Amino acid sequence: MTDPVPSQRPPSVDKLARSLGDIGLPHPMLVEAARAAITAGNADSARQIAEDMARRLLRPVINGTGTLLHTNLGRAPLAWEQPESYSNLELDLTTGERGSRMATAPALLARACGAEAAIVVNNCAAAVLLVLAGLAEGRDVVVSRSELVEIGGGFRVPEVMDRSGARLIEVGTTNRTRRADFAKAVDAPSNDVGVVLQVHQSNYKIVGFTEAPRTAELADLGPTLVADIGSGLLDSRCPWLDGGPPGWLADEPAARQTLEAGADLVTFSGDKLLGGPQAGIIAGDADLVAACARHPLARALRPGSLVLGALQATALAYLRNDGQAIPFWRMASAPVLGLRSRATALGVGDVVDVMSTPGGGTLPGVEIASAGVALNGDRRTALRQRERPLIGRVIDGRTVIDMRTVHPDDDTEVAEALAAL
Ligand SMILES: *Cc1c(COP(=O)(O)O)cnc(C)c1O
């Protein structure tokens, strides 16, 4: 009797990793893939594991979902590439002295929304945190019970308040809160109110028997009035759009009008209706902005030159009233007729009427008429597997690509992707 065939020795991790070199990942990642495959008893799976790793890296995708601010796709679309270069981030080129990184994009945004001053942090959650820490640490903050919201991704107003060191005083009820409710809390001798906070109900609606004071009604209560407007609409008149504000914008609060109504500060996101990079903006009264900037948290929350550079480009486009230079507004304002002819020109699938949505946790329930193409069945997986993934959605068993969120330069690639199915 002969011995059974000796079980094949597992290939060396290093050798296997080297055989994957063409995938283009750094060697340690290939080693990790090789090791995972060998541990699983299937050395042949190493290539698939490594390819999956490569696919998980950040890459450009084509958004065919019709959701303009798709949080999974990075909200507002932006150009990424930056030349290898230093910048004058904190150098005053006139005097040669140390400058401030808040003198560029933040100052331009302040001007664009009629504020005295502004600073920029990493996102709007950070902006709210910094405002509360900077202006009400150890003091009371009054908020309506209808605005103690969760914005998503764990941003809950009561928890942010807690972390800021401010104490929350809730007033009113879930559906109805009046100015008198705020005034009572402000005037109570046992309270030490530093800030009255209004939080925009960005991603939900309370309908029916409701009441909430307007910003103007809270302006003279005494304490600093902060309005977290969230979405970053700079001006409700939309002077950057030829046709003025689109109907779907309805009652969205805007930075300029909220400040004019008497808010001392507004906070908003950079990557929602502002259409810029992920950032949080605190704009309004110069002394209050300075107080926030002096808080030690400001240093921990400040953005770098990549974000400030992208935000500066966005701010300059607003100051030029050039909405077409801001991808979000260009896409949001594109007429349906043009979208329909682009869909027809793809020459694949059926041209269909669809509805786009602003997304990004803004304007709940708002839909914008659009056009796209539909193919039978759920083809999303194959479209996602492409070198440059095309992300679609399924409506009534059909895969739909909405042309509103597709850059016209990508139409040919979309046509190819759909034809290849
Ligand atoms: C979206 C939103 C936030 C959080 O903004 P991020 O930039 O995503 O951190 C905070 N407040 C309101 C009212 C919002 O709409």
Coordinates of C-alpha atoms and ligand atoms in Angstrom, one line a residue:
M1 CA 0.0 0.0 0.0
T2 CA 1.3 3.4 -0.9
D3 CA 1.1 6.4 1.4
P4 CA -1.8 8.8 0.6
V5 CA -0.7 11.7 -1.6
P6 CA 0.8 14.2 0.8
S7 CA -1.6 17.2 1.1
Q8 CA -0.4 20.0 -1.1
R9 CA 1.6 22.5 1.0
P10 CA 0.0 25.9 1.0
P11 CA 1.7 28.4 -1.3
S12 CA 3.8 30.9 0.5
V13 CA 2.0 34.1 1.4
D14 CA 4.7 36.2 -0.1
K15 CA 4.8 34.3 -3.4
L16 CA 1.0 34.5 -3.7
A17 CA 1.0 38.2 -2.9
R18 CA 3.6 38.8 -5.6
S19 CA 1.5 37.1 -8.1
L20 CA -1.1 39.7 -7.6
G21 CA 1.2 42.6 -8.3
D22 CA -0.7 43.6 -11.4
I23 CA -3.7 44.7 -9.3
G24 CA -1.8 47.8 -8.3
L25 CA -2.3 47.7 -4.6
P26 CA 0.6 48.2 -2.2
H27 CA 2.4 45.0 -1.2
P28 CA 1.1 44.9 2.4
M29 CA -2.5 44.9 1.2
L30 CA -1.7 42.1 -1.2
V31 CA -0.1 40.1 1.6
E32 CA -3.3 40.6 3.6
A33 CA -5.4 39.3 0.7
A34 CA -3.1 36.3 0.3
R35 CA -3.2 35.5 3.9
A36 CA -6.9 35.7 4.1
A37 CA -7.3 33.4 1.1
I38 CA -4.8 30.8 2.5
T39 CA -6.5 30.9 5.9
A40 CA -9.8 30.3 4.2
G41 CA -8.2 27.2 2.6
N42 CA -8.7 28.7 -0.9
A43 CA -5.5 30.2 -2.2
D44 CA -7.2 30.8 -5.6
S45 CA -9.6 33.3 -4.0
A46 CA -6.7 35.7 -3.2
R47 CA -7.1 37.6 -6.5
Q48 CA -10.8 38.2 -5.9
I49 CA -10.1 39.4 -2.3
A50 CA -7.5 41.8 -3.5
E51 CA -9.7 43.0 -6.4
D52 CA -12.5 43.7 -3.9
M53 CA -10.0 45.6 -1.7
A54 CA -9.1 47.7 -4.7
R55 CA -12.8 48.3 -5.5
R56 CA -13.4 49.6 -2.0
L57 CA -11.0 52.5 -2.4
L58 CA -12.5 55.9 -3.1
R59 CA -13.2 56.3 -6.8
P60 CA -15.3 58.4 -9.1
V61 CA -18.8 57.1 -9.8
I62 CA -21.6 58.2 -12.1
N63 CA -24.7 59.1 -10.1
G64 CA -27.8 57.9 -12.0
T65 CA -30.0 57.8 -9.0
G66 CA -31.5 61.3 -9.4
T67 CA -30.7 62.1 -5.8
L68 CA -28.7 65.3 -6.2
L69 CA -27.1 65.2 -2.8
H70 CA -26.6 61.5 -2.3
T71 CA -24.9 61.1 1.1
N72 CA -23.5 57.6 0.0
L73 CA -22.0 59.3 -3.0
G74 CA -20.4 62.2 -1.2
R75 CA -23.4 64.7 -1.4
A76 CA -22.5 67.6 -3.7
P77 CA -20.2 66.6 -6.6
L78 CA -16.9 68.3 -6.7
A79 CA -13.7 68.3 -8.7
W80 CA -11.0 66.5 -6.7
E81 CA -7.7 67.0 -8.4
Q82 CA -5.2 69.4 -6.7
P83 CA -1.8 70.3 -8.1
E84 CA 1.1 69.4 -5.9
S85 CA 1.7 72.7 -4.4
Y86 CA 2.0 74.8 -1.3
S87 CA -0.6 77.5 -0.7
N88 CA -0.8 80.7 1.2
L89 CA -3.2 79.0 3.7
E90 CA -1.9 81.1 6.6
L91 CA 0.4 83.6 4.9
D92 CA -0.7 87.2 4.3
L93 CA 0.9 87.8 0.9
T94 CA 0.6 91.6 1.3
T95 CA 2.4 91.9 4.5
G96 CA 4.4 88.7 4.6
E97 CA 3.1 88.2 8.1
R98 CA 1.2 85.2 9.4
G99 CA -2.4 85.3 8.0
S100 CA -5.6 83.5 8.9
R101 CA -7.0 80.5 7.1
M102 CA -10.4 82.1 7.8
A103 CA -9.6 85.1 5.7
T104 CA -10.3 83.3 2.4
A105 CA -13.4 81.0 1.9
P106 CA -15.0 81.8 5.2
A107 CA -14.8 85.6 4.6
L108 CA -16.1 85.2 1.0
L109 CA -19.0 83.1 2.3
A110 CA -19.8 85.7 4.9
R111 CA -20.0 88.3 2.2
A112 CA -22.1 86.1 0.0
C113 CA -24.8 85.8 2.8
G114 CA -24.5 89.3 4.2
A115 CA -22.8 88.2 7.5
E116 CA -20.2 90.3 9.3
A117 CA -17.9 87.3 9.6
A118 CA -17.7 83.5 9.3
I119 CA -15.5 80.6 10.2
V120 CA -15.5 77.1 8.7
V121 CA -15.2 73.8 10.5
N122 CA -15.4 70.2 9.2
N123 CA -19.2 69.8 9.0
C124 CA -22.4 71.4 10.3
A125 CA -22.5 69.0 13.3
A126 CA -19.1 70.4 14.3
A127 CA -20.4 74.0 13.7
V128 CA -23.3 73.5 16.2
L129 CA -20.9 71.8 18.7
L130 CA -18.5 74.7 18.5
V131 CA -21.2 77.4 18.7
L132 CA -22.7 75.8 21.8
A133 CA -19.2 75.2 23.4
G134 CA -18.0 78.7 22.5
L135 CA -21.1 80.6 23.6
A136 CA -22.9 78.5 26.2
E137 CA -20.4 76.2 27.9
G138 CA -21.7 75.7 31.5
R139 CA -24.8 77.7 30.6
D140 CA -28.3 77.0 29.4
V141 CA -29.5 76.6 25.8
V142 CA -33.2 76.9 25.1
V143 CA -34.6 74.7 22.3
S144 CA -38.2 73.9 21.2
R145 CA -39.3 70.3 21.8
S146 CA -40.2 70.1 18.1
E147 CA -36.6 70.7 17.2
L148 CA -34.7 68.2 19.3
V149 CA -34.0 66.3 16.2
E150 CA -31.7 63.6 14.9
I151 CA -30.3 64.7 11.6
G152 CA -28.8 61.3 10.7
G153 CA -25.5 59.6 11.2
G154 CA -25.9 60.1 15.0
F155 CA -26.2 63.9 15.0
R156 CA -28.8 64.3 17.8
V157 CA -29.3 67.8 19.1
P158 CA -29.6 66.8 22.8
E159 CA -26.4 64.7 22.6
V160 CA -24.4 67.4 20.8
M161 CA -25.6 69.8 23.5
D162 CA -24.4 67.5 26.2
R163 CA -20.9 67.1 24.6
S164 CA -20.6 70.9 24.2
G165 CA -20.9 71.4 28.0
A166 CA -24.1 73.4 27.6
R167 CA -27.3 72.5 29.4
L168 CA -30.5 71.9 27.5
I169 CA -33.7 73.5 28.4
E170 CA -36.6 72.2 26.4
V171 CA -39.7 74.3 25.9
G172 CA -43.0 74.0 24.2
T173 CA -44.4 70.7 22.9
T174 CA -43.8 68.4 20.0
N175 CA -46.2 70.2 17.7
R176 CA -46.6 73.7 19.1
T177 CA -44.1 76.1 20.6
R178 CA -44.6 79.8 21.1
R179 CA -42.4 82.8 21.7
A180 CA -43.9 82.9 25.2
D181 CA -42.4 79.5 26.0
F182 CA -38.9 80.8 25.1
A183 CA -39.5 84.0 27.0
K184 CA -40.5 82.1 30.2
A185 CA -37.3 80.0 30.1
V186 CA -35.1 83.0 29.4
D187 CA -36.7 85.1 32.2
A188 CA -36.7 82.4 34.9
P189 CA -34.3 83.6 37.6
S190 CA -33.0 80.0 38.1
N191 CA -31.9 79.8 34.5
D192 CA -28.7 81.2 33.0
V193 CA -29.5 81.2 29.3
G194 CA -26.6 81.7 27.0
V195 CA -28.2 80.8 23.7
V196 CA -31.6 80.4 22.2
L197 CA -31.3 77.8 19.5
Q198 CA -33.5 77.2 16.5
V199 CA -32.9 74.0 14.6
H200 CA -34.4 73.6 11.1
Q201 CA -36.5 70.5 10.6
S202 CA -34.4 69.5 7.7
N203 CA -35.3 65.9 7.2
Y204 CA -38.9 65.7 8.6
K205 CA -42.1 67.6 8.7
I206 CA -44.6 68.1 11.4
V207 CA -48.0 68.7 9.8
G208 CA -51.4 69.5 11.1
F209 CA -52.0 71.4 14.4
T210 CA -48.6 73.1 14.6
E211 CA -47.1 76.4 15.6
A212 CA -43.5 77.6 15.8
P213 CA -42.1 81.1 16.3
R214 CA -40.4 82.7 13.4
T215 CA -36.8 83.7 13.8
A216 CA -37.8 87.4 14.0
E217 CA -40.1 86.7 17.0
L218 CA -37.1 85.3 19.0
A219 CA -34.6 88.0 18.1
D220 CA -35.3 90.3 21.0
L221 CA -35.5 87.8 23.8
G222 CA -32.1 88.8 25.0
P223 CA -29.7 85.9 24.7
T224 CA -27.8 85.1 21.6
L225 CA -30.1 83.7 18.9
V226 CA -28.5 80.9 16.9
A227 CA -30.3 79.3 13.9
D228 CA -29.0 75.9 12.7
I229 CA -30.4 76.1 9.2
G230 CA -28.6 73.0 8.1
S231 CA -29.0 73.0 4.3
G232 CA -26.8 76.0 3.5
L233 CA -29.2 77.9 1.1
L234 CA -27.3 81.2 1.1
D235 CA -30.1 83.5 -0.1
S236 CA -33.8 82.7 -0.7
R237 CA -33.9 84.9 -3.8
C238 CA -31.3 82.6 -5.5
P239 CA -29.7 85.5 -7.5
W240 CA -27.3 82.8 -8.9
L241 CA -30.1 81.3 -10.9
D242 CA -31.4 83.1 -14.0
G243 CA -35.0 82.1 -13.3
G244 CA -34.8 83.0 -9.6
P245 CA -35.7 80.4 -6.9
P246 CA -37.2 77.2 -8.2
G247 CA -40.7 76.3 -6.9
W248 CA -39.5 73.2 -5.0
L249 CA -37.3 75.3 -2.7
A250 CA -40.5 76.5 -1.0
D251 CA -39.9 77.6 2.6
E252 CA -36.4 76.5 3.0
P253 CA -34.7 78.9 5.4
A254 CA -31.7 80.8 3.9
A255 CA -28.7 82.2 5.7
R256 CA -29.1 85.8 4.5
Q257 CA -32.8 86.1 5.4
T258 CA -32.3 84.3 8.7
L259 CA -29.6 86.8 9.7
E260 CA -31.8 89.7 8.5
A261 CA -34.7 88.4 10.6
G262 CA -32.5 88.8 13.6
A263 CA -30.5 85.6 14.2
D264 CA -27.1 86.5 15.6
L265 CA -25.5 83.4 14.0
V266 CA -26.4 80.8 11.5
T267 CA -24.8 77.4 11.1
F268 CA -25.0 75.3 7.9
S269 CA -23.4 72.5 5.9
G270 CA -21.0 73.1 3.0
D271 CA -22.2 70.1 1.0
K272 CA -26.0 70.3 1.0
L273 CA -27.7 73.2 -0.9
L274 CA -24.5 75.2 -0.8
G275 CA -23.1 72.7 -3.2
G276 CA -19.5 72.7 -1.9
P277 CA -17.3 70.3 -0.1
Q278 CA -18.1 68.8 3.3
A279 CA -17.8 71.6 5.8
G280 CA -19.7 73.5 8.4
I281 CA -20.1 77.3 8.4
I282 CA -20.7 79.6 11.3
A283 CA -21.7 83.0 10.1
G284 CA -23.1 86.2 11.6
D285 CA -22.0 88.7 14.3
A286 CA -18.3 89.3 14.2
D287 CA -17.7 89.2 18.0
L288 CA -19.7 86.0 18.4
V289 CA -17.8 84.3 15.5
A290 CA -14.6 85.4 17.1
A291 CA -15.7 83.9 20.4
C292 CA -16.3 80.6 18.7
A293 CA -12.9 80.8 16.9
R294 CA -11.1 81.3 20.2
H295 CA -12.6 78.2 21.8
P296 CA -10.0 75.4 22.0
L297 CA -12.3 73.0 20.1
A298 CA -12.0 75.4 17.0
R299 CA -8.4 74.1 16.5
A300 CA -9.6 70.5 16.6
L301 CA -12.4 71.1 14.1
R302 CA -10.7 73.3 11.5
P303 CA -10.4 72.2 7.9
G304 CA -7.3 72.1 5.8
S305 CA -6.4 73.7 2.5
L306 CA -8.1 71.0 0.4
V307 CA -11.5 71.9 1.8
L308 CA -10.9 75.6 2.0
G309 CA -9.7 75.6 -1.6
A310 CA -12.8 73.9 -2.8
L311 CA -15.0 76.0 -0.7
Q312 CA -13.4 79.2 -2.0
A313 CA -14.2 78.2 -5.5
T314 CA -17.8 77.7 -4.5
A315 CA -17.9 81.0 -2.6
L316 CA -16.5 82.9 -5.6
A317 CA -19.1 81.3 -7.9
Y318 CA -21.8 82.7 -5.5
L319 CA -20.3 86.1 -5.5
R320 CA -20.3 86.1 -9.3
N321 CA -24.0 84.9 -9.2
D322 CA -22.9 82.0 -11.4
G323 CA -25.1 79.1 -10.4
Q324 CA -23.9 77.2 -13.5
A325 CA -20.5 76.9 -12.0
I326 CA -21.9 75.1 -8.9
P327 CA -22.6 71.5 -9.9
F328 CA -25.5 71.1 -7.6
W329 CA -27.4 74.2 -8.9
R330 CA -26.5 73.4 -12.5
M331 CA -28.0 70.0 -12.2
A332 CA -30.9 71.1 -10.1
S333 CA -31.9 73.8 -12.5
A334 CA -31.5 71.8 -15.8
P335 CA -34.7 71.9 -17.8
V336 CA -36.5 68.6 -18.2
L337 CA -36.6 69.0 -22.0
G338 CA -32.8 68.9 -22.3
L339 CA -32.6 65.9 -20.0
R340 CA -35.2 64.1 -22.1
S341 CA -33.2 64.7 -25.3
R342 CA -30.0 63.5 -23.6
A343 CA -31.9 60.3 -22.5
T344 CA -33.2 59.8 -26.1
A345 CA -29.7 60.3 -27.5
L346 CA -28.3 57.5 -25.4
G347 CA -30.1 55.2 -27.8
V348 CA -30.7 52.4 -25.3
G349 CA -33.6 51.5 -23.0
D350 CA -36.9 53.3 -22.8
V351 CA -37.0 57.0 -22.2
V352 CA -39.1 57.6 -19.0
D353 CA -40.3 60.5 -16.9
V354 CA -38.9 60.3 -13.4
M355 CA -38.6 62.4 -10.3
S356 CA -35.3 63.6 -8.9
T357 CA -34.9 64.5 -5.2
P358 CA -32.6 67.1 -3.6
G359 CA -31.5 64.5 -1.0
G360 CA -28.8 65.0 1.6
G361 CA -31.4 65.1 4.4
T362 CA -32.9 68.3 3.0
L363 CA -36.3 69.2 1.7
P364 CA -38.2 66.1 2.7
G365 CA -40.9 65.1 0.2
V366 CA -39.6 67.5 -2.5
E367 CA -39.4 66.0 -6.0
I368 CA -38.1 67.6 -9.2
A369 CA -39.5 66.5 -12.6
S370 CA -36.8 64.8 -14.6
A371 CA -36.1 62.3 -17.4
G372 CA -34.1 59.1 -17.7
V373 CA -34.0 55.7 -19.3
A374 CA -35.3 52.4 -18.0
L375 CA -34.2 48.8 -18.6
N376 CA -36.1 45.7 -17.5
G377 CA -35.0 44.0 -14.4
D378 CA -32.6 44.9 -11.5
R379 CA -29.2 45.5 -13.2
R380 CA -27.7 47.5 -10.4
T381 CA -25.1 45.0 -9.5
A382 CA -23.6 44.8 -13.0
L383 CA -23.5 48.6 -13.3
R384 CA -21.8 48.9 -9.9
Q385 CA -19.1 46.4 -11.0
R386 CA -17.8 48.7 -13.8
E387 CA -14.4 50.4 -13.6
R388 CA -16.3 53.6 -13.1
P389 CA -19.4 52.4 -11.3
L390 CA -22.8 53.7 -12.6
I391 CA -25.3 53.9 -9.7
G392 CA -28.9 53.5 -10.6
R393 CA -32.2 52.8 -8.8
V394 CA -35.0 50.3 -9.3
I395 CA -38.5 51.5 -9.9
D396 CA -41.3 48.9 -10.4
G397 CA -38.8 46.2 -11.4
R398 CA -36.9 48.3 -13.9
T399 CA -33.5 49.8 -13.6
V400 CA -33.7 53.6 -14.0
I401 CA -30.9 56.0 -14.8
D402 CA -32.0 59.6 -14.1
M403 CA -30.1 62.1 -16.4
R404 CA -30.4 65.0 -14.0
T405 CA -27.5 63.7 -11.8
V406 CA -25.4 62.5 -14.7
H407 CA -22.8 64.9 -16.0
P408 CA -23.4 65.4 -19.8
D409 CA -19.7 64.5 -20.4
D410 CA -20.6 61.0 -19.0
D411 CA -23.5 60.4 -21.4
T412 CA -21.4 58.2 -23.7
E413 CA -20.1 56.1 -20.9
V414 CA -23.7 55.7 -19.5
A415 CA -24.8 54.6 -23.0
E416 CA -22.0 52.1 -23.2
A417 CA -22.7 50.7 -19.7
L418 CA -26.4 50.2 -20.5
A419 CA -25.7 48.7 -23.9
A420 CA -23.2 46.3 -22.4
L421 CA -25.9 44.8 -20.1
Ligands
LIG1 C1 -27.6 68.3 7.9 C2 -27.8 69.1 9.2 C3 -26.8 69.0 10.2 C4 -25.6 68.2 10.1 O1 -24.8 68.7 9.0 P1 -23.5 67.9 8.6 O2 -22.8 68.9 7.7 O3 -23.9 66.7 7.9 O4 -22.7 67.6 9.8 C5 -27.1 69.8 11.3 N1 -28.2 70.5 11.4 C6 -29.1 70.6 10.4 C7 -30.4 71.4 10.7 C8 -29.0 69.8 9.3 O5 -29.9 69.9 8.3

